[in-house]
Amino acid sequence: FLQNKSQAGQVKDEVTHAIFSSIVAAQLSVGQNIRDAEEVMVCAMFHGLGRILSAYYFFEESREVARRVERGEREAKAALKVLGITYADLGAGVARSWNFSPRLLAGMSKLETIKAGKSELDNLTATVNLANELCDALKSDKVSATGARERLFAELIKRYAPAIKVSDNQLGKALDTGLSEFARRAAILGLTPGRMPLLDKLKALNGKPSGDATITPAADDPLQGAGRLEQTVIQPVEDMAEGARPANPELVLGAGIQDVTNSLDRKSTRL
């Protein structure tokens, strides 16, 4: 299905974004009354499942969506016009076909309106959305301008204030540790941190050389002992109880991609 290097690069960028967002989400979950950092990571990783699938199966359409977004159109509206379905709905539909539990489906869902949470699951979902929105915004060229990072942090803090409390220091620290954590396990994932535009941009914003991939995690890193990716990559998909949390998100993506191939091909003419 990968047609050329451009498509392969886009899929790789989307997967990188998903993994990095999951690490940031785990960082931001500290102090938010969320019971399981690993669960936050899984939900954050699959938050962008629809976008990954679109890049993989509908490459040209996904590029058209991206062009519309660059012109100022909302991504959901652009995807609906081009594909006939939003990325969020596409990802949720596929996740349901993979027997994700209602809790995981809720945790990975996209929030259009941020409001006060009534439960621990609401806090989890808001944290997942914050992490992904933060990483989405950092892909924009606009964040390279002087003071852009501070303005972005202020906007997100205000936007998510009804649901979760977070400081600019926490956002900065989450990105810092996210870079360290991703660089530490890049070889395990078969990725090259030095060749990823998103990570280069993040390093530049954090005042680190673009080629620096040897950053030591902070001593109080909440992923030390909980929520590290290698701790989740241990359980085969076939060993999961129905509705349980997938302990290996990368394996679920890899195994599930074949499961949805035929159904997506059948539906492609209608999307």
Tab-separated table of C-alpha atoms in Angstrom:
chain	number	residue	atom	x	y	z
A	1	PHE	CA	0.000	0.000	0.000
A	2	LEU	CA	2.937	2.383	0.530
A	3	GLN	CA	3.201	4.039	-2.870
A	4	ASN	CA	6.411	6.056	-2.502
A	5	LYS	CA	8.875	7.645	-0.107
A	6	SER	CA	6.553	10.589	0.513
A	7	GLN	CA	3.813	8.285	1.758
A	8	ALA	CA	6.254	6.219	3.818
A	9	GLY	CA	7.577	9.438	5.361
A	10	GLN	CA	4.095	10.680	6.221
A	11	VAL	CA	3.075	7.405	7.837
A	12	LYS	CA	6.330	7.389	9.808
A	13	ASP	CA	5.716	10.984	10.929
A	14	GLU	CA	2.178	10.139	12.067
A	15	VAL	CA	3.347	7.101	14.022
A	16	THR	CA	6.166	9.146	15.558
A	17	HIS	CA	3.621	11.788	16.552
A	18	ALA	CA	1.377	9.143	18.133
A	19	ILE	CA	4.194	7.621	20.177
A	20	PHE	CA	5.591	10.978	21.258
A	21	SER	CA	2.115	12.210	22.223
A	22	SER	CA	1.633	9.105	24.354
A	23	ILE	CA	4.813	9.844	26.320
A	24	VAL	CA	3.790	13.486	26.817
A	25	ALA	CA	0.313	12.392	27.945
A	26	ALA	CA	1.806	10.098	30.580
A	27	GLN	CA	3.854	13.013	31.883
A	28	LEU	CA	0.816	15.293	32.037
A	29	SER	CA	-1.264	12.642	33.826
A	30	VAL	CA	0.710	13.124	37.039
A	31	GLY	CA	-1.452	14.863	39.636
A	32	GLN	CA	-4.605	14.634	37.504
A	33	ASN	CA	-6.325	11.873	39.515
A	34	ILE	CA	-5.693	9.323	36.781
A	35	ARG	CA	-5.177	5.798	38.015
A	36	ASP	CA	-3.042	4.255	35.244
A	37	ALA	CA	-0.278	6.031	33.299
A	38	GLU	CA	0.049	3.118	30.872
A	39	GLU	CA	-3.623	3.395	30.002
A	40	VAL	CA	-3.129	7.101	29.283
A	41	MET	CA	-0.281	6.207	26.921
A	42	VAL	CA	-2.378	3.690	25.001
A	43	CYS	CA	-5.320	6.089	24.653
A	44	ALA	CA	-3.019	8.919	23.534
A	45	MET	CA	-1.292	6.694	21.000
A	46	PHE	CA	-4.589	5.651	19.411
A	47	HIS	CA	-6.090	9.151	19.577
A	48	GLY	CA	-4.719	9.769	16.068
A	49	LEU	CA	-5.505	6.314	14.663
A	50	GLY	CA	-7.798	7.712	11.966
A	51	ARG	CA	-5.079	10.039	10.713
A	52	ILE	CA	-2.555	7.181	10.556
A	53	LEU	CA	-4.973	4.935	8.666
A	54	SER	CA	-5.777	7.721	6.241
A	55	ALA	CA	-2.090	8.300	5.500
A	56	TYR	CA	-1.646	4.561	4.955
A	57	TYR	CA	-4.731	3.782	2.872
A	58	PHE	CA	-5.824	7.142	1.450
A	59	PHE	CA	-2.554	8.979	0.980
A	60	GLU	CA	-3.601	11.488	-1.662
A	61	GLU	CA	-6.793	12.269	0.211
A	62	SER	CA	-4.862	12.804	3.446
A	63	ARG	CA	-2.572	15.243	1.649
A	64	GLU	CA	-5.588	17.171	0.395
A	65	VAL	CA	-6.914	17.319	3.966
A	66	ALA	CA	-3.536	18.675	5.105
A	67	ARG	CA	-3.581	21.327	2.369
A	68	ARG	CA	-7.044	22.458	3.436
A	69	VAL	CA	-5.910	22.657	7.064
A	70	GLU	CA	-2.930	24.785	6.024
A	71	ARG	CA	-5.398	27.173	4.387
A	72	GLY	CA	-7.208	27.543	7.707
A	73	GLU	CA	-9.936	24.906	7.521
A	74	ARG	CA	-10.613	22.770	10.598
A	75	GLU	CA	-9.221	19.267	10.205
A	76	ALA	CA	-12.506	17.551	11.045
A	77	LYS	CA	-14.380	19.612	8.461
A	78	ALA	CA	-11.686	19.072	5.834
A	79	ALA	CA	-11.598	15.297	6.377
A	80	LEU	CA	-15.380	15.111	6.183
A	81	LYS	CA	-15.365	16.919	2.833
A	82	VAL	CA	-12.537	14.869	1.355
A	83	LEU	CA	-13.085	11.420	2.880
A	84	GLY	CA	-16.721	11.577	3.892
A	85	ILE	CA	-15.754	10.833	7.502
A	86	THR	CA	-13.696	12.596	10.173
A	87	TYR	CA	-10.409	11.137	11.336
A	88	ALA	CA	-11.860	10.749	14.834
A	89	ASP	CA	-14.842	8.719	13.579
A	90	LEU	CA	-12.623	6.610	11.321
A	91	GLY	CA	-10.281	5.773	14.191
A	92	ALA	CA	-13.125	5.031	16.605
A	93	GLY	CA	-14.828	2.736	14.105
A	94	VAL	CA	-11.676	0.723	13.521
A	95	ALA	CA	-10.935	0.576	17.267
A	96	ARG	CA	-14.420	-0.826	17.890
A	97	SER	CA	-13.770	-3.489	15.262
A	98	TRP	CA	-10.631	-4.399	17.228
A	99	ASN	CA	-12.811	-4.923	20.345
A	100	PHE	CA	-11.416	-1.976	22.304
A	101	SER	CA	-13.290	-1.516	25.551
A	102	PRO	CA	-15.759	1.362	26.001
A	103	ARG	CA	-13.289	2.943	28.431
A	104	LEU	CA	-10.474	2.969	25.867
A	105	LEU	CA	-12.804	4.227	23.157
A	106	ALA	CA	-13.782	7.102	25.442
A	107	GLY	CA	-10.176	7.791	26.433
A	108	MET	CA	-8.941	8.039	22.835
A	109	SER	CA	-11.898	10.137	21.645
A	110	LYS	CA	-11.489	13.707	20.441
A	111	LEU	CA	-13.089	16.434	22.553
A	112	GLU	CA	-14.648	19.274	20.590
A	113	THR	CA	-15.613	21.173	23.748
A	114	ILE	CA	-13.525	21.257	26.911
A	115	LYS	CA	-15.659	21.226	30.052
A	116	ALA	CA	-15.358	20.266	33.690
A	117	GLY	CA	-14.879	16.543	34.152
A	118	LYS	CA	-17.142	14.465	36.358
A	119	SER	CA	-14.987	11.355	36.619
A	120	GLU	CA	-11.469	9.971	36.440
A	121	LEU	CA	-12.178	8.908	32.845
A	122	ASP	CA	-13.059	12.508	31.955
A	123	ASN	CA	-9.683	13.602	33.356
A	124	LEU	CA	-7.927	10.909	31.331
A	125	THR	CA	-9.673	11.918	28.101
A	126	ALA	CA	-8.890	15.605	28.632
A	127	THR	CA	-5.221	14.806	29.313
A	128	VAL	CA	-4.996	12.689	26.153
A	129	ASN	CA	-6.522	15.510	24.108
A	130	LEU	CA	-4.214	18.112	25.657
A	131	ALA	CA	-1.101	16.071	24.871
A	132	ASN	CA	-2.151	15.498	21.268
A	133	GLU	CA	-3.230	19.094	20.735
A	134	LEU	CA	0.090	20.291	22.148
A	135	CYS	CA	2.069	18.030	19.810
A	136	ASP	CA	-0.173	18.951	16.856
A	137	ALA	CA	0.442	22.647	17.442
A	138	LEU	CA	4.191	22.146	17.675
A	139	LYS	CA	4.255	20.788	14.114
A	140	SER	CA	3.264	24.215	12.831
A	141	ASP	CA	5.944	26.585	11.550
A	142	LYS	CA	4.290	29.317	13.612
A	143	VAL	CA	5.764	27.968	16.859
A	144	SER	CA	9.300	28.817	15.713
A	145	ALA	CA	8.622	32.551	16.119
A	146	THR	CA	9.962	34.347	19.170
A	147	GLY	CA	7.629	33.879	22.136
A	148	ALA	CA	5.407	31.420	20.237
A	149	ARG	CA	5.994	28.600	22.699
A	150	GLU	CA	4.899	30.758	25.641
A	151	ARG	CA	1.791	31.918	23.779
A	152	LEU	CA	0.919	28.340	22.830
A	153	PHE	CA	1.279	27.171	26.419
A	154	ALA	CA	-0.902	30.046	27.662
A	155	GLU	CA	-3.610	29.276	25.100
A	156	LEU	CA	-3.704	25.564	25.985
A	157	ILE	CA	-3.697	26.229	29.736
A	158	LYS	CA	-6.683	28.548	29.295
A	159	ARG	CA	-8.523	26.212	26.918
A	160	TYR	CA	-8.181	23.169	29.184
A	161	ALA	CA	-8.651	25.034	32.481
A	162	PRO	CA	-12.274	23.824	32.937
A	163	ALA	CA	-11.148	20.181	32.801
A	164	ILE	CA	-7.586	19.929	34.144
A	165	LYS	CA	-5.088	22.195	35.845
A	166	VAL	CA	-1.650	22.392	34.281
A	167	SER	CA	1.142	24.971	34.335
A	168	ASP	CA	3.513	26.172	31.635
A	169	ASN	CA	6.316	24.546	33.624
A	170	GLN	CA	4.517	21.194	33.465
A	171	LEU	CA	3.993	21.492	29.718
A	172	GLY	CA	7.651	22.343	29.145
A	173	LYS	CA	8.838	19.538	31.386
A	174	ALA	CA	6.520	17.050	29.644
A	175	LEU	CA	8.056	17.954	26.280
A	176	ASP	CA	11.592	17.795	27.678
A	177	THR	CA	11.102	14.359	29.166
A	178	GLY	CA	9.211	13.251	26.097
A	179	LEU	CA	12.252	14.024	23.948
A	180	SER	CA	14.526	12.165	26.342
A	181	GLU	CA	12.227	9.175	26.537
A	182	PHE	CA	11.665	8.947	22.802
A	183	ALA	CA	15.363	9.244	21.997
A	184	ARG	CA	16.162	6.544	24.555
A	185	ARG	CA	13.983	3.953	22.896
A	186	ALA	CA	14.129	5.065	19.244
A	187	ALA	CA	16.374	2.135	18.312
A	188	ILE	CA	13.899	-0.307	19.876
A	189	LEU	CA	11.160	1.126	17.670
A	190	GLY	CA	13.356	1.161	14.570
A	191	LEU	CA	13.209	4.947	14.308
A	192	THR	CA	15.925	7.550	13.742
A	193	PRO	CA	15.340	10.628	15.961
A	194	GLY	CA	17.836	12.751	14.017
A	195	ARG	CA	15.761	12.484	10.830
A	196	MET	CA	12.356	13.486	12.177
A	197	PRO	CA	11.196	17.060	11.500
A	198	LEU	CA	8.790	17.049	14.458
A	199	LEU	CA	11.484	16.069	16.950
A	200	ASP	CA	13.987	18.501	15.437
A	201	LYS	CA	11.470	21.302	15.898
A	202	LEU	CA	10.795	20.289	19.499
A	203	LYS	CA	14.507	20.202	20.275
A	204	ALA	CA	14.956	23.650	18.771
A	205	LEU	CA	12.091	25.026	20.858
A	206	ASN	CA	13.635	23.501	23.976
A	207	GLY	CA	17.049	24.945	23.170
A	208	LYS	CA	18.692	21.638	22.219
A	209	PRO	CA	20.775	20.888	19.100
A	210	SER	CA	18.725	19.134	16.406
A	211	GLY	CA	21.085	16.167	16.377
A	212	ASP	CA	21.076	15.710	20.158
A	213	ALA	CA	19.412	12.394	20.901
A	214	THR	CA	21.215	11.560	24.137
A	215	ILE	CA	19.273	13.428	26.783
A	216	THR	CA	19.196	12.046	30.298
A	217	PRO	CA	15.680	11.677	31.772
A	218	ALA	CA	14.932	13.789	34.822
A	219	ALA	CA	15.355	12.124	38.200
A	220	ASP	CA	11.660	12.579	39.007
A	221	ASP	CA	10.490	11.316	35.609
A	222	PRO	CA	7.091	9.700	36.265
A	223	LEU	CA	7.825	7.196	33.508
A	224	GLN	CA	10.633	5.765	35.619
A	225	GLY	CA	8.957	2.597	36.820
A	226	ALA	CA	5.546	3.242	35.272
A	227	GLY	CA	4.241	3.657	31.760
A	228	ARG	CA	7.460	3.095	29.830
A	229	LEU	CA	6.849	1.829	26.337
A	230	GLU	CA	8.942	-1.308	26.715
A	231	GLN	CA	6.817	-2.257	29.711
A	232	THR	CA	3.742	-2.263	27.480
A	233	VAL	CA	5.276	-4.200	24.591
A	234	ILE	CA	4.957	-7.611	26.178
A	235	GLN	CA	1.502	-9.057	25.677
A	236	PRO	CA	0.429	-10.643	22.378
A	237	VAL	CA	-2.887	-9.442	21.002
A	238	GLU	CA	-4.318	-12.971	21.007
A	239	ASP	CA	-3.690	-13.256	24.766
A	240	MET	CA	-5.847	-10.234	25.578
A	241	ALA	CA	-9.161	-10.771	27.302
A	242	GLU	CA	-12.002	-9.244	25.331
A	243	GLY	CA	-12.313	-5.538	26.150
A	244	ALA	CA	-9.012	-5.435	28.048
A	245	ARG	CA	-6.405	-2.719	27.614
A	246	PRO	CA	-4.049	-3.588	24.739
A	247	ALA	CA	-0.655	-3.937	26.442
A	248	ASN	CA	1.168	-3.672	23.123
A	249	PRO	CA	-0.143	-0.739	21.095
A	250	GLU	CA	2.434	-1.123	18.315
A	251	LEU	CA	1.530	-4.821	17.930
A	252	VAL	CA	-2.167	-3.989	17.858
A	253	LEU	CA	-1.539	-1.468	15.066
A	254	GLY	CA	0.533	-3.966	13.120
A	255	ALA	CA	-1.836	-6.910	13.506
A	256	GLY	CA	-4.969	-4.857	13.101
A	257	ILE	CA	-3.828	-3.118	9.940
A	258	GLN	CA	-4.371	-6.347	8.024
A	259	ASP	CA	-7.732	-6.963	9.674
A	260	VAL	CA	-9.154	-3.716	8.351
A	261	THR	CA	-7.588	-3.849	4.875
A	262	ASN	CA	-10.492	-5.601	3.166
A	263	SER	CA	-13.205	-3.619	4.908
A	264	LEU	CA	-11.471	-0.311	4.194
A	265	ASP	CA	-11.006	-1.282	0.556
A	266	ARG	CA	-14.700	-2.126	0.275
A	267	LYS	CA	-15.656	1.174	1.862
A	268	SER	CA	-13.121	3.338	0.046
A	269	THR	CA	-15.476	4.052	-2.824
A	270	ARG	CA	-18.054	5.366	-0.385
A	271	LEU	CA	-15.703	7.507	1.730
